[in-house]
XYZ file of C-alpha atoms in Angstrom:
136
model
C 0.000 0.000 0.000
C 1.002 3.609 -0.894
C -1.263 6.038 0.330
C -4.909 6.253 1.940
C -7.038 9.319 2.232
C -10.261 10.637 1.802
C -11.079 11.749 -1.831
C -14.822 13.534 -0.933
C -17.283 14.356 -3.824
C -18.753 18.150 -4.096
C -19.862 20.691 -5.880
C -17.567 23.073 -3.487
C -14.396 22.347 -4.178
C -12.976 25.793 -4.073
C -14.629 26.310 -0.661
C -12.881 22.684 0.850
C -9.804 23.808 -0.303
C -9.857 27.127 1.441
C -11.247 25.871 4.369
C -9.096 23.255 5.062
C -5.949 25.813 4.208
C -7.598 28.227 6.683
C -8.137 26.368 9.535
C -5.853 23.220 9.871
C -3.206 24.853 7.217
C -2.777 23.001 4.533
C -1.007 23.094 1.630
C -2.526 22.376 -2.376
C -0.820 19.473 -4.211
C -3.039 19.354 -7.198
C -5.519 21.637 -8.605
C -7.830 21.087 -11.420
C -11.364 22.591 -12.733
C -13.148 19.151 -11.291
C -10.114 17.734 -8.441
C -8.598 19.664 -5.722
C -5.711 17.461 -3.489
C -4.803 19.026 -0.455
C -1.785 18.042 1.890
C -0.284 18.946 5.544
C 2.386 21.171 5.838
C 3.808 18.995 8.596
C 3.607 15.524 6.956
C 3.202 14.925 3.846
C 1.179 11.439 4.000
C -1.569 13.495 5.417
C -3.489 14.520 2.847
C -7.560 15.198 1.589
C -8.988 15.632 -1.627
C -12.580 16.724 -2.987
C -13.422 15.740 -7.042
C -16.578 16.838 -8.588
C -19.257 14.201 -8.741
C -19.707 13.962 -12.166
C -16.631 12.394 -13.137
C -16.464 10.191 -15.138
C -14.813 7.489 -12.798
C -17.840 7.876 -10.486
C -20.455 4.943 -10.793
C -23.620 6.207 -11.586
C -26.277 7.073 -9.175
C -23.153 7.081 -6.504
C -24.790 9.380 -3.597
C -22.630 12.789 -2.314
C -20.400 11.635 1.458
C -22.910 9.251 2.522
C -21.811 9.337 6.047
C -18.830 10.269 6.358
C -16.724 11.077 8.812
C -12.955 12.181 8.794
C -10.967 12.779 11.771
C -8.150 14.775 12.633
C -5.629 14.092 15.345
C -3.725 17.222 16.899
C -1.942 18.086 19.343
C -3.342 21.009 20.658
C -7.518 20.862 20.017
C -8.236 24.218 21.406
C -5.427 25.951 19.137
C -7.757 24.519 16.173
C -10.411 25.646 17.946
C -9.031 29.216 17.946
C -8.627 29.335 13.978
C -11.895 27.110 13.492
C -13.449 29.977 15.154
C -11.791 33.092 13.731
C -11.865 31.430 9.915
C -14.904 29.165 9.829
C -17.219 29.931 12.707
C -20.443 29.241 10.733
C -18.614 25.514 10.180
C -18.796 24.301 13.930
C -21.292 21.593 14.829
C -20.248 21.193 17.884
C -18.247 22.503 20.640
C -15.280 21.591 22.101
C -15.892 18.533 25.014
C -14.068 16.200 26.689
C -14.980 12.463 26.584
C -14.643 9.831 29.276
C -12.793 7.581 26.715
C -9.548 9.720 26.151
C -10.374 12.086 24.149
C -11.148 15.897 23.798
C -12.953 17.108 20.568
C -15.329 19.214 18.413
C -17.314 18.656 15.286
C -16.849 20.998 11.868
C -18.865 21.031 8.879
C -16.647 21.249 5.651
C -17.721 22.858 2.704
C -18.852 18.711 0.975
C -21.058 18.163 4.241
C -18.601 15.685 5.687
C -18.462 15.698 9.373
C -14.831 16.678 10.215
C -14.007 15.572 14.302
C -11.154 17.202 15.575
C -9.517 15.251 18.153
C -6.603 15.048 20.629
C -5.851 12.266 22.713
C -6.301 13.299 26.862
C -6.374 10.038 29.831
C -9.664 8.463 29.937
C -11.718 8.707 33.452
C -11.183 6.192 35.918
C -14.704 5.256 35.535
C -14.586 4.759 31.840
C -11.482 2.750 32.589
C -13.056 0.869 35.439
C -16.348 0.387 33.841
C -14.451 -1.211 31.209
C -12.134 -3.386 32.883
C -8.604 -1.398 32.138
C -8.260 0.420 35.786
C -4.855 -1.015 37.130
């Protein structure tokens, strides 16, 4: 295997590209009129891309992000939450929150409709971790 990453279908391809630049930074790798490829500034093998949905490749009657989901591990959640907020306010689904299972996150919109969870990693409760068996 070489790569893996989301390639999203949309109309808005203009509007991913920019939002993804403006809040989590990153960089354009490819641009055409119908496929935008998008990459991190910080590691390359992160990347994201958005293709219109009538391509040709695209099976017919193939619905628009069905579902999806893509999530983003950082270091620092509420620093994304800063430039989420200055650059893409109307975006935000929901608010940052911490979560008994290790984690601290919030919910964006993109520009396609995919749900985009921002994460960071934070030690679960001791309740999660008892309720589930892993307290030491």
């Amino acid at each position: 295997m070489n790569s893996l990453f989301p390639l999203l279908l949309t109309t808005n391809r203009a509007e991913c590209r920019d939002f993804y630049r403006s809040v989590f930074g990153f960089e354009v790798v490819a641009e055409l009129d119908w496929y935008v490829q998008l990459t991190s500034p910080d590691n390359p093998a992160i990347r994201i891309a958005f293709m219109s949905p009538d391509n040709p490749g695209i099976p017919d009657g193939y619905p628009t992000n069905p579902g999806i989901v893509v999530t983003i591990d950082v270091d620092d959640v509420d620093e994304v939450w800063a430039k989420a907020n200055e650059n893409a306010a109307d975006s935000i689904a929901a608010e940052p929150k911490d979560e008994e299972w290790g984690q601290r996150h919030f919910v964006l919109v993109d520009p396609s409709g995919a749900l985009i969870d921002v994460v960071q990693a934070i030690p679960p409760s001791q309740a999660f971790l008892e309720a589930n068996g892993m307290a030491e």
